[in-house]
């Protein structure tokens, strides 16, 4: 038996290497990007599940592109689906991105990924035989000069972006950066895959318009928009969506049928009933308040201890710079000894890079209560200070 | 925007071309392989859904390989998981087969598929860039001489088989054929992917042991076994499984994580509660009795009208040979005019073949009541006889 080289090329996901630590008794986990259980509206979901379970079509095969009622409900969540586009229901935003990149980029071709990067996107590229090249968009880089150069090198089949409350940084691109990026991609003829699962988790003002919305102002650019119910309804439903120009949506749907036939009928009916229940806005307000308090608790302890904590407006993560002279890999070991789990910056590097990320750590503020997150932050600062003394 | 040639190479699924006809008022559908809605144990599933919905882990992220309780319950359904093997939960048997073939066969490589073939397997191969070659196992072919020759040609990365209540034929390989096939594959070093979703739907005696079970008697052969809850619990749950040697299971799990992260947490908890409810055996007996009566009704009308109806023991399909001089493509048109939908044999051909299948039609007996299936069969016979007269 020989395994396919595409499979053996999948890099070890450095975040999964942290799982064994997460289970240790007393460990406070700031590393995993999981919502806390009190962030689910369980009574609302129970009612939706009961309504769904009594429907025969919840148990049957259904359309490959998704349940028509769910397509309508999802289209109503954000901006309307543009003319000439279709919304496909997917198994989370991960499947939406996977289908979009595989539909656009054959094995052996190249796509652009931002640095730092959510590592599951690297796994996805490796499994599809796609070669990733890095680009970066820094807060001060309003003209995206570096991206212009990279796009001009040519032979790029697609560019992936997570411009809103990014994983791992929590930061968002400005409206000017978004428009400039779309202009560059239009000029280079490179389609954009916009991963946008955190948009609803804004903790103060709503974020800038998505690349998909702004694309109407930029003739000729192609944008696939990927959304998810995982971050504001429940990840266990495994439901996301993609909005794409109809021919690309059709190609993605055919790939999807070849892979796993169709979205989960029952989970889709649960989502339909939940989204129609009138509970979503109040639930979202509750989650936003919960996460805002947790983020503030985490950021203030770190700031006092000398971390450089960028000002982010939402999502689930902070990606602070450690105080001068600290390294994330070394801090990781001491933090584990102090029963707090963090994700070192290097976990978010493209293959063969990462040296520039050793002064960063990713910390998720969504998974622990305000009290426990303050305790976790204090343990982390304690671990650092003990090493200094 | 350029689409990947892998996507544009996906052949049109001839069964999906039938969907528009299926929705016509008054149409009786013998073409689609869908269980009838009265074949779901809705009260049992409702109770399982209520139990699942109250659990926080139903709404959370979970392990990529599947919920440990469901893994245990699925392993208990059939033979125990062999030593050195793992059971992975998948989104239906389709995803199990997709992951197994993609883990074994890189783009550009070759796999063997049986003729006639369930067309979604052709889509899966095209989407993965895998080239399919055909083999056939006829009822009288106990030595599988043709397969021996094909395997000896070399450079085959895997062989796919559906030896039990096949789709489309409904027929099963004998125990002798199974053992011979395993010996040939062991000698050629070709791993076997056994798709086995219909095993529980035996309508008289239980079928011969699976290739996976028999593989213990054949040193050196590798078998991946794919099962499904779709045919005897509910397709809308989108749950299946794969049992594979641990290194291959690990590779499949990594591919799965890259594609859509993990199985549906909520659907898995529903399945756990349903499989533990003690209702499965009685439900299966009810479904078997329902389908046996339907199959008998269909087969007897066709037999009287001169169809050659092979004697099958289970599953959801018959694949009879039309009376001398009849062609399936011509009959399809007349059947539609008589408000009955059938799947012409050619729909189950490998690319560029199919001429030998024009005297066959696939008929699903699982989707209509006994009364309606008799009516459907009579309409089909009427359509054929009107053409003769």
XYZ file of C-alpha atoms in Angstrom:
778
model
C 0.000 0.000 0.000
C 1.340 3.398 -0.996
C -0.232 6.602 0.230
C -0.771 9.453 -2.191
C 2.004 12.056 -1.982
C -0.713 14.692 -1.630
C -1.707 13.162 1.696
C 1.791 12.645 3.002
C 2.545 16.291 2.124
C -0.089 17.614 4.553
C 1.937 19.466 7.200
C 1.348 18.625 10.842
C -1.119 21.199 12.147
C 0.799 22.820 15.012
C -2.441 23.663 16.807
C -3.404 20.003 16.983
C -0.075 19.262 18.647
C -1.456 21.304 21.552
C -4.542 19.081 22.077
C -2.904 16.679 24.566
C -2.005 19.611 26.840
C -5.555 20.978 26.681
C -6.903 17.920 28.480
C -4.606 18.218 31.520
C -6.471 18.817 34.776
C -6.515 22.474 35.752
C -5.221 23.705 32.370
C -6.704 27.008 31.227
C -6.825 26.934 27.417
C -6.164 30.195 25.573
C -4.836 28.304 22.539
C -7.897 26.697 20.936
C -10.294 28.750 18.850
C -13.426 27.254 20.371
C -16.414 29.243 21.642
C -17.309 28.561 25.272
C -20.341 26.370 25.808
C -22.272 29.198 27.462
C -22.041 30.998 24.107
C -24.642 28.636 22.589
C -28.348 29.398 22.852
C -29.179 25.835 23.917
C -32.892 26.455 24.680
C -33.348 28.049 21.255
C -31.440 25.247 19.548
C -33.441 22.600 21.410
C -36.684 24.119 20.168
C -35.314 24.293 16.617
C -34.180 20.664 16.796
C -37.621 19.538 17.964
C -39.304 21.396 15.110
C -36.833 19.948 12.580
C -37.113 16.373 13.848
C -40.830 16.202 13.101
C -40.289 16.994 9.415
C -39.776 14.072 7.034
C -37.426 16.068 4.788
C -35.024 16.482 7.720
C -34.268 12.752 7.395
C -34.206 12.508 3.577
C -31.725 13.244 0.825
C -31.866 16.866 -0.327
C -30.442 19.243 -2.940
C -26.654 19.306 -3.321
C -26.626 23.102 -3.188
C -28.539 23.225 0.072
C -32.048 23.378 1.521
C -33.914 26.220 -0.265
C -35.279 27.570 3.047
C -31.782 27.732 4.510
C -30.395 29.397 1.379
C -33.064 32.074 1.804
C -32.384 32.492 5.527
C -28.610 32.758 5.017
C -29.006 35.243 2.175
C -31.063 37.363 4.549
C -28.338 37.386 7.226
C -25.967 39.610 5.312
C -26.190 41.556 2.079
C -28.425 40.076 -0.647
C -26.835 37.589 -3.039
C -25.643 39.685 -6.032
C -27.153 39.204 -9.461
C -25.534 36.353 -11.350
C -24.351 34.764 -8.097
C -25.554 31.751 -6.073
C -25.371 30.824 -2.405
C -24.288 27.248 -1.643
C -24.668 25.707 1.792
C -21.414 24.035 2.930
C -20.063 22.063 5.900
C -18.598 25.137 7.588
C -16.538 27.892 5.993
C -13.653 25.396 5.775
C -15.509 23.399 3.109
C -16.511 26.613 1.319
C -12.847 27.659 1.069
C -11.771 24.128 0.130
C -14.312 23.912 -2.699
C -13.488 27.406 -3.971
C -9.722 26.858 -4.024
C -10.029 23.380 -5.556
C -12.420 24.686 -8.206
C -9.949 27.432 -9.127
C -6.512 25.916 -8.565
C -5.498 22.535 -10.025
C -2.778 20.388 -8.419
C 0.622 21.964 -9.017
C -0.694 25.524 -9.297
C -0.103 28.458 -6.956
C -2.326 30.486 -4.648
C -1.574 33.438 -2.384
C -2.146 33.180 1.362
C -1.747 35.918 3.975
C 0.968 35.694 6.616
C 0.323 34.892 9.427
C -2.143 32.193 8.350
C -4.790 29.959 9.968
C -2.975 26.590 9.563
C -6.000 24.544 8.352
C -5.712 26.525 5.093
C -2.194 25.147 4.618
C -3.542 21.593 5.148
C -6.268 22.238 2.607
C -3.737 23.443 0.011
C -1.413 20.482 0.612
C -4.273 17.980 0.326
C -5.248 19.572 -2.997
C -1.668 19.713 -4.293
C -1.774 23.534 -4.398
C 1.422 25.499 -3.654
C 0.941 28.421 -1.249
C 2.867 31.687 -1.590
C 2.712 34.267 1.155
C 1.659 37.906 1.140
C 1.205 40.306 3.994
C -0.995 43.293 4.670
C 0.297 45.354 7.589
C -1.875 47.970 9.292
C 0.219 50.842 7.866
C 0.426 49.402 4.364
C -2.410 51.317 2.691
C -1.099 50.907 -0.862
C -0.351 47.178 -0.631
C 2.800 47.694 -2.675
C 4.098 44.228 -1.775
C 0.942 42.521 -2.921
C 1.073 44.355 -6.255
C 4.547 42.930 -6.856
C 3.548 39.392 -5.884
C 0.455 39.421 -8.095
C 2.520 40.687 -11.013
C 4.723 37.577 -10.868
C 1.852 35.799 -12.566
C 0.548 32.234 -12.605
C -1.467 32.823 -9.442
C -4.794 30.956 -9.606
C -6.448 32.552 -6.571
C -5.825 34.675 -3.504
C -7.214 33.773 -0.098
C -7.987 36.544 2.403
C -9.449 36.798 5.896
C -9.656 40.598 6.113
C -12.171 40.907 8.971
C -11.212 40.011 12.571
C -8.511 37.741 11.197
C -7.425 34.416 12.586
C -4.804 34.642 14.135
C -4.449 38.426 14.475
C -7.996 39.611 15.226
C -7.219 42.637 13.044
C -9.177 43.958 10.055
C -8.128 45.600 6.839
C -9.253 49.183 6.293
C -11.789 50.024 3.617
C -9.009 51.634 1.602
C -6.905 48.451 1.793
C -9.876 46.381 0.692
C -10.573 48.539 -2.348
C -6.902 48.614 -3.292
C -6.660 44.810 -2.994
C -9.685 44.367 -5.252
C -8.234 46.744 -7.840
C -4.937 44.848 -7.861
C -6.730 41.493 -8.202
C -8.952 42.839 -10.983
C -5.890 44.065 -12.858
C -4.067 40.755 -12.388
C -7.170 38.669 -13.188
C -6.824 36.761 -9.915
C -10.052 35.643 -8.176
C -10.408 36.350 -4.456
C -11.614 33.819 -1.878
C -12.792 35.820 1.142
C -13.102 33.832 4.362
C -15.441 35.822 6.606
C -16.612 33.695 9.554
C -16.115 36.317 12.302
C -18.040 39.256 10.756
C -21.015 38.965 13.133
C -18.728 38.938 16.202
C -18.013 42.678 16.208
C -17.397 43.861 19.740
C -17.888 47.571 19.095
C -18.693 49.130 15.698
C -19.559 46.869 12.742
C -16.516 46.086 10.565
C -15.808 47.590 7.121
C -17.816 46.164 4.226
C -16.676 42.763 3.002
C -14.576 42.355 -0.117
C -17.652 40.771 -1.680
C -19.769 43.863 -1.047
C -17.035 46.239 -2.188
C -16.412 44.211 -5.330
C -19.442 45.900 -6.891
C -17.315 49.056 -7.083
C -14.432 47.301 -8.852
C -15.263 46.118 -12.364
C -13.946 42.724 -13.375
C -12.954 41.343 -9.986
C -14.245 37.898 -8.944
C -14.924 37.316 -5.238
C -16.142 34.157 -3.492
C -17.505 34.971 -0.038
C -17.419 32.251 2.665
C -19.489 32.572 5.834
C -20.235 30.324 8.792
C -22.762 29.630 11.522
C -19.956 28.165 13.657
C -18.912 31.354 15.396
C -22.301 32.790 16.300
C -24.768 29.872 16.302
C -22.894 26.607 16.932
C -19.863 24.893 15.363
C -21.408 21.441 15.968
C -24.005 22.179 13.264
C -21.128 22.279 10.736
C -22.892 24.763 8.491
C -21.386 27.521 6.438
C -21.961 28.938 3.011
C -20.302 30.291 -0.122
C -21.573 33.034 -2.404
C -19.959 32.853 -5.840
C -20.601 33.779 -9.470
C -22.989 31.147 -10.844
C -20.497 29.218 -13.048
C -18.026 28.951 -10.170
C -20.826 28.046 -7.742
C -21.888 25.289 -10.143
C -18.322 23.959 -10.298
C -18.088 24.029 -6.496
C -21.396 22.194 -6.221
C -20.182 19.462 -8.589
C -17.006 19.052 -6.541
C -19.121 18.870 -3.419
C -21.405 16.201 -4.888
C -18.343 14.162 -5.830
C -16.982 14.448 -2.302
C -19.907 14.006 0.085
C -23.081 14.458 -2.025
C -24.879 17.254 -0.120
C -25.128 19.250 3.133
C -26.595 17.592 6.233
C -30.394 17.687 5.784
C -31.213 17.525 9.482
C -28.686 20.154 10.608
C -29.979 22.437 7.851
C -33.575 22.139 9.095
C -32.395 22.910 12.653
C -30.635 26.006 11.329
C -33.719 27.073 9.346
C -35.911 26.900 12.448
C -33.310 28.620 14.607
C -32.698 31.474 12.151
C -36.474 31.968 11.814
C -37.053 31.880 15.571
C -36.436 35.596 16.125
C -33.819 34.735 18.771
C -30.678 35.433 16.718
C -30.289 39.168 17.379
C -30.680 38.853 21.158
C -28.339 35.872 21.194
C -25.753 37.773 19.173
C -25.972 40.744 21.550
C -25.401 38.404 24.480
C -22.381 36.745 22.805
C -20.904 40.115 21.859
C -21.215 41.386 25.436
C -19.714 38.158 26.796
C -16.743 38.251 24.426
C -16.171 42.009 24.804
C -15.825 41.607 28.574
C -13.459 38.659 28.124
C -11.344 40.469 25.566
C -11.049 43.528 27.804
C -10.070 41.356 30.781
C -7.366 39.597 28.763
C -6.032 42.696 27.034
C -5.773 44.761 30.212
C -3.731 42.193 32.146
C -1.385 41.746 29.167
C -1.063 45.474 28.524
C -0.035 46.138 32.144
C 2.607 43.413 31.840
C 4.204 45.076 28.826
C 2.646 43.137 25.927
C 1.942 45.181 22.799
C -1.775 44.427 22.298
C -3.157 45.769 19.009
C -6.586 47.320 19.173
C -8.986 44.889 17.481
C -12.720 45.221 17.085
C -14.014 41.664 17.148
C -13.583 38.013 16.391
C -12.155 35.592 18.937
C -8.413 36.257 19.026
C -5.646 38.575 20.159
C -2.161 38.220 18.650
C -0.049 40.396 20.953
C 3.673 41.034 20.664
C 5.583 39.836 23.716
C 7.611 42.283 25.794
C 11.112 42.909 24.418
C 13.400 39.911 24.763
C 10.694 37.282 25.223
C 10.315 34.365 22.808
C 6.992 32.598 22.269
C 8.438 29.087 22.058
C 10.215 29.457 25.391
C 7.183 31.117 26.958
C 4.972 28.262 25.757
C 6.905 25.738 27.875
C 6.794 27.890 30.994
C 3.115 28.661 30.448
C 2.269 24.955 30.238
C 4.106 24.443 33.528
C 1.901 27.203 34.978
C -1.226 25.473 33.597
C -2.072 27.910 30.845
C -2.046 26.934 27.174
C -1.102 29.427 24.449
C -0.489 29.102 20.697
C 3.032 30.287 19.729
C 3.181 32.670 16.775
C 5.232 30.236 14.731
C 2.157 27.964 14.470
C 0.751 30.509 11.992
C 3.725 30.634 9.632
C 3.869 29.487 6.036
C 6.140 26.453 5.401
C 9.798 27.302 5.948
C 9.086 30.682 7.528
C 8.029 31.735 10.997
C 11.177 33.225 12.511
C 9.511 36.636 12.445
C 6.582 35.325 14.482
C 8.444 34.147 17.594
C 7.578 37.383 19.413
C 3.830 36.728 18.975
C 1.283 34.464 20.645
C -2.322 33.806 19.656
C -4.760 33.965 22.535
C -8.445 33.083 22.180
C -10.716 35.030 24.502
C -13.943 33.232 23.506
C -13.525 29.968 25.351
C -13.260 30.924 29.033
C -15.363 32.955 31.450
C -14.205 36.473 32.316
C -12.979 35.321 35.715
C -11.036 32.390 34.304
C -9.585 34.404 31.463
C -8.201 36.939 33.955
C -6.707 34.058 35.927
C -5.237 32.583 32.722
C -3.689 35.922 31.758
C -2.192 36.311 35.228
C -0.690 32.812 35.056
C 0.838 33.682 31.685
C 2.331 36.932 32.978
C 3.564 35.090 36.075
C 5.253 32.441 33.934
C 6.996 35.171 31.958
C 8.096 37.147 34.976
C 9.461 34.130 36.799
C 11.714 33.522 33.806
C 12.914 37.109 33.889
C 13.798 37.147 37.552
C -11.249 33.288 -13.966
C -10.193 29.815 -15.044
C -11.733 26.714 -13.525
C -9.506 23.797 -12.597
C -9.470 21.107 -15.303
C -10.254 18.577 -12.567
C -13.620 20.256 -12.042
C -14.464 20.687 -15.689
C -13.626 16.989 -16.218
C -16.411 15.842 -13.859
C -18.868 14.002 -16.129
C -22.508 14.978 -16.033
C -24.209 12.534 -13.667
C -26.869 10.922 -15.885
C -29.078 10.255 -12.858
C -29.244 13.963 -12.044
C -30.464 14.625 -15.573
C -33.587 12.722 -14.493
C -34.410 15.079 -11.578
C -36.597 17.491 -13.583
C -38.828 14.602 -14.665
C -39.146 13.358 -11.071
C -41.009 16.513 -10.071
C -43.753 16.229 -12.718
C -47.233 15.818 -11.247
C -48.317 12.189 -11.201
C -44.859 10.817 -12.016
C -44.011 7.529 -10.294
C -40.243 7.483 -9.707
C -38.452 4.154 -10.026
C -35.211 5.900 -11.035
C -33.943 7.563 -7.858
C -32.241 5.530 -5.146
C -34.076 7.206 -2.286
C -35.781 5.358 0.591
C -39.454 6.191 1.008
C -40.273 8.499 3.884
C -42.260 5.800 5.693
C -38.977 3.874 5.920
C -37.692 6.288 8.620
C -38.449 5.652 12.283
C -39.472 9.282 12.858
C -40.698 8.821 16.467
C -37.422 7.140 17.390
C -35.404 9.811 15.624
C -37.406 12.592 17.303
C -36.608 11.141 20.728
C -32.936 10.806 19.802
C -32.850 14.405 18.535
C -34.375 15.692 21.772
C -31.807 13.805 23.852
C -28.961 15.078 21.664
C -30.125 18.695 21.674
C -29.828 18.972 25.454
C -26.123 18.047 25.399
C -23.590 20.869 25.085
C -21.157 18.715 23.091
C -23.793 18.318 20.359
C -23.240 22.007 19.540
C -19.434 22.125 19.936
C -16.420 21.228 17.852
C -15.444 17.573 18.253
C -12.760 15.074 17.231
C -11.922 14.857 13.508
C -12.192 11.060 13.595
C -15.669 11.111 15.093
C -17.533 11.127 18.408
C -16.090 8.308 20.574
C -19.583 7.110 21.552
C -20.619 6.867 17.910
C -17.405 5.058 16.978
C -18.248 2.497 19.656
C -21.865 2.159 18.547
C -20.918 1.747 14.863
C -18.237 -0.819 15.686
C -20.933 -2.781 17.499
C -23.237 -2.797 14.465
C -21.138 -5.163 12.410
C -18.005 -7.193 13.076
C -15.553 -5.721 15.608
C -12.871 -3.385 14.260
C -9.839 -5.608 13.514
C -6.610 -5.183 15.426
C -4.417 -2.457 13.953
C -7.456 -0.801 12.327
C -9.500 2.294 13.182
C -13.089 3.330 12.511
C -13.580 6.887 11.220
C -16.980 8.553 11.115
C -17.646 10.147 7.704
C -20.353 12.149 5.917
C -21.971 9.095 4.375
C -20.226 6.216 2.621
C -19.568 8.603 -0.294
C -17.080 10.578 1.803
C -15.539 7.344 3.133
C -14.887 6.162 -0.438
C -13.683 9.628 -1.507
C -11.192 9.844 1.359
C -9.958 6.284 0.818
C -9.423 6.692 -2.934
C -7.817 10.128 -2.557
C -5.523 8.831 0.186
C -4.402 5.960 -2.062
C -4.486 7.364 -5.596
C -2.801 10.661 -6.527
C -3.980 12.754 -9.491
C -3.019 11.041 -12.728
C -3.028 7.520 -11.282
C -5.399 4.635 -12.058
C -8.027 2.776 -10.060
C -10.293 -0.128 -10.998
C -14.064 0.267 -10.898
C -16.704 -2.404 -11.538
C -18.976 -2.193 -14.574
C -21.801 -1.307 -14.308
C -20.952 1.471 -11.819
C -22.797 3.842 -9.474
C -22.064 7.136 -11.315
C -21.148 9.235 -8.242
C -17.961 7.163 -8.043
C -17.004 8.398 -11.524
C -17.569 11.998 -10.365
C -15.408 11.372 -7.328
C -12.564 10.013 -9.490
C -12.768 12.895 -11.961
C -12.736 15.490 -9.165
C -9.619 13.828 -7.739
C -7.907 13.519 -11.131
C -7.948 9.702 -10.882
C -8.376 7.644 -14.078
C -10.921 4.827 -13.814
C -10.458 1.482 -15.570
C -13.311 -1.024 -15.664
C -13.531 -4.614 -14.495
C -16.514 -6.894 -14.325
C -17.570 -9.780 -12.134
C -20.375 -11.800 -13.691
C -22.408 -14.294 -11.666
C -20.852 -17.258 -13.474
C -17.312 -15.919 -13.293
C -16.064 -17.769 -10.211
C -12.360 -17.524 -11.093
C -12.365 -13.833 -11.988
C -9.975 -14.513 -14.848
C -10.600 -11.075 -16.355
C -9.777 -9.302 -13.132
C -6.528 -11.241 -12.784
C -5.451 -9.967 -16.192
C -6.400 -6.370 -15.450
C -4.596 -6.353 -12.111
C -1.489 -7.784 -13.745
C -1.250 -4.759 -16.065
C 0.152 -2.936 -13.054
C 0.169 0.671 -11.888
C -3.253 0.244 -10.267
C -3.422 2.225 -7.000
C -6.697 0.794 -5.671
C -9.754 -1.249 -6.610
C -13.269 -0.190 -5.669
C -15.933 -2.847 -5.130
C -19.589 -2.948 -4.116
C -19.971 -6.727 -3.818
C -23.114 -6.863 -1.662
C -26.531 -5.877 -3.098
C -24.753 -3.748 -5.678
C -25.889 -0.422 -7.038
C -27.111 -0.701 -9.805
C -27.537 -4.480 -10.077
C -28.754 -5.521 -6.624
C -26.599 -8.639 -7.016
C -23.940 -9.978 -4.668
C -20.654 -11.756 -5.249
C -20.392 -15.312 -3.949
C -18.078 -16.130 -1.074
C -15.781 -17.900 -3.531
C -15.618 -14.796 -5.750
C -14.823 -12.647 -2.725
C -11.966 -14.857 -1.581
C -10.581 -15.101 -5.110
C -10.722 -11.329 -5.502
C -8.845 -10.835 -2.239
C -6.164 -13.335 -3.275
C -5.692 -11.569 -6.602
C -5.449 -8.175 -4.902
C -3.021 -9.508 -2.302
C -0.816 -10.913 -5.082
C -0.948 -7.672 -7.055
C -0.458 -5.483 -3.946
C -3.589 -3.496 -4.750
C -5.657 -2.208 -1.803
C -9.424 -2.775 -1.885
C -12.040 -0.120 -1.097
C -15.239 -2.000 -0.234
C -18.412 0.110 -0.396
C -20.988 -1.723 1.705
C -23.981 0.527 2.433
C -26.731 -2.013 1.678
C -25.546 -4.936 3.897
C -28.250 -4.462 6.528
C -31.013 -4.422 3.878
C -31.068 -8.184 3.286
C -34.544 -9.274 2.284
C -34.109 -12.991 2.964
C -30.890 -14.617 4.240
C -27.982 -12.419 5.386
C -25.420 -11.819 2.605
C -21.978 -13.441 2.381
C -19.300 -12.035 4.693
C -17.829 -8.722 3.609
C -14.457 -8.496 1.896
C -13.229 -6.841 5.097
C -14.235 -9.844 7.216
C -12.843 -12.345 4.711
C -9.580 -10.429 4.425
C -8.467 -12.053 7.684
C -8.127 -15.291 5.693
C -5.956 -13.702 3.001
C -2.532 -12.592 4.237
C -1.246 -9.285 2.961
C -4.429 -7.839 1.482
C -5.496 -4.327 2.519
C -9.237 -3.604 2.710
C -10.995 -0.355 3.597
C -14.622 -1.002 4.548
C -17.197 1.787 4.039
C -20.600 1.639 5.708
C -23.539 4.001 6.010
C -26.538 4.870 8.160
C -28.252 6.299 5.059
C -29.969 3.128 3.915
C -31.341 1.847 7.212
C -31.530 4.846 9.558
C -31.811 8.077 7.518
C -29.824 9.620 4.645
C -30.486 13.133 5.994
C -28.152 12.421 8.926
C -25.282 12.142 6.407
C -23.375 9.641 8.515
C -21.251 6.770 7.354
C -17.966 5.258 8.391
C -14.712 3.771 7.177
C -12.700 0.998 8.818
C -9.095 1.010 7.627
C -5.603 0.001 8.755
C -4.425 2.667 11.208
C -1.876 4.427 8.931
C -4.420 4.699 6.120
C -7.140 5.783 8.580
C -4.785 8.501 9.837
C -4.146 9.683 6.267
C -7.895 9.728 5.572
C -8.501 11.692 8.760
C -5.904 14.298 7.756
C -7.533 14.654 4.342
C -10.886 15.022 6.047
C -9.609 17.722 8.406
C -8.222 19.616 5.420
C -11.568 19.381 3.644
C -14.272 20.014 6.242
C -12.599 19.610 9.660
C -14.812 16.947 11.286
C -18.129 15.061 11.201
C -21.326 16.851 12.217
C -21.345 16.886 16.047
C -25.109 17.201 16.381
C -26.012 14.516 13.823
C -23.516 12.201 15.526
C -25.187 12.659 18.929
C -28.596 11.964 17.348
C -27.181 8.752 15.870
C -25.638 7.741 19.213
C -28.963 8.098 20.998
C -30.853 6.353 18.206
C -28.449 3.399 17.983
C -28.587 3.026 21.792
C -32.391 3.247 21.888
C -32.986 -0.445 21.335
C -35.273 0.403 18.392
C -32.875 -0.475 15.554
C -33.609 -4.195 15.193
C -37.404 -3.765 15.121
C -37.049 -0.859 12.691
C -34.796 -2.917 10.425
C -37.275 -5.789 10.448
C -40.029 -3.382 9.462
C -37.942 -1.886 6.610
C -36.943 -5.336 5.370
C -40.570 -6.487 5.269
C -41.621 -3.266 3.527
C -38.912 -3.538 0.863
C -39.341 -7.299 0.373
C -43.030 -6.806 -0.462
C -42.177 -3.956 -2.830
C -39.445 -5.919 -4.550
C -41.743 -8.905 -5.026
C -44.494 -6.693 -6.444
C -42.091 -5.085 -8.921
C -40.328 -8.297 -9.936
C -43.516 -10.263 -10.519
C -45.101 -7.712 -12.868
C -41.848 -7.459 -14.836
C -41.309 -11.204 -14.965
C -44.771 -11.788 -16.383
C -44.060 -9.182 -19.059
C -40.938 -10.996 -20.217
C -38.189 -9.098 -18.376
C -35.252 -11.200 -17.220
C -35.177 -10.335 -13.507
C -32.127 -11.721 -11.690
C -32.771 -13.144 -8.262
C -31.298 -10.681 -5.761
C -31.393 -10.900 -1.998
C -31.464 -7.300 -0.841
C -30.535 -3.673 -1.293
C -32.805 -1.241 -3.083
C -32.454 -2.040 -6.793
C -33.323 -4.409 -9.602
C -31.389 -4.233 -12.875
C -33.472 -6.423 -15.167
C -32.757 -7.200 -18.802
C -35.513 -5.973 -21.110
C -37.404 -8.409 -23.301
C -35.637 -9.223 -26.589
C -35.579 -6.310 -29.006
C -36.296 -3.574 -26.462
C -33.844 -0.718 -25.881
C -33.650 1.143 -22.582
C -33.139 4.590 -24.102
C -36.245 4.257 -26.267
C -38.222 2.763 -23.404
C -37.192 5.672 -21.149
C -38.968 8.176 -23.427
C -42.149 6.126 -23.623
C -42.085 5.482 -19.878
C -41.867 9.216 -19.144
C -44.873 9.746 -21.395
C -46.683 7.121 -19.292
C -45.641 8.930 -16.078
C -43.107 6.450 -14.824
C -39.426 7.299 -14.414
C -36.682 4.688 -14.924
C -32.884 4.875 -15.097
C -31.535 3.535 -18.419
C -28.663 1.054 -18.127
C -26.308 3.348 -19.995
C -26.353 5.706 -16.974
C -24.150 3.154 -15.202
C -21.462 2.838 -17.847
C -17.828 3.883 -17.589
C -16.816 6.803 -19.860
C -16.926 5.853 -23.520
C -18.719 2.538 -22.901
C -22.334 1.651 -22.250
C -23.500 0.100 -25.510
C -23.738 -3.255 -23.717
C -26.072 -1.784 -21.122
C -28.902 -0.580 -23.391
C -30.917 -3.728 -22.641
C -30.909 -2.951 -18.912
C -32.807 -0.538 -16.650
C -32.229 0.231 -12.983
C -35.396 0.239 -10.916
C -35.475 1.251 -7.252
C -38.131 -0.551 -5.217
C -37.473 1.333 -1.955
C -39.132 4.626 -2.713
C -42.795 3.786 -3.409
C -45.537 1.900 -1.551
C -46.352 -1.619 -2.696
C -49.538 -0.391 -4.366
C -47.792 2.423 -6.201
C -44.878 0.267 -7.225
C -47.246 -2.241 -8.817
C -48.935 0.644 -10.633
C -45.508 1.946 -11.755
C -44.485 -1.473 -13.059
C -47.764 -1.812 -14.953
C -47.286 1.625 -16.541
C -43.776 0.591 -17.609
C -44.999 -2.658 -19.143
C -47.855 -0.787 -20.813
C -45.425 1.737 -22.316
C -43.338 -1.095 -23.699
C -46.260 -3.058 -25.110
C -47.803 -0.024 -26.786
C -44.539 0.392 -28.667
C -44.617 -3.230 -29.745
C -48.140 -3.166 -31.066
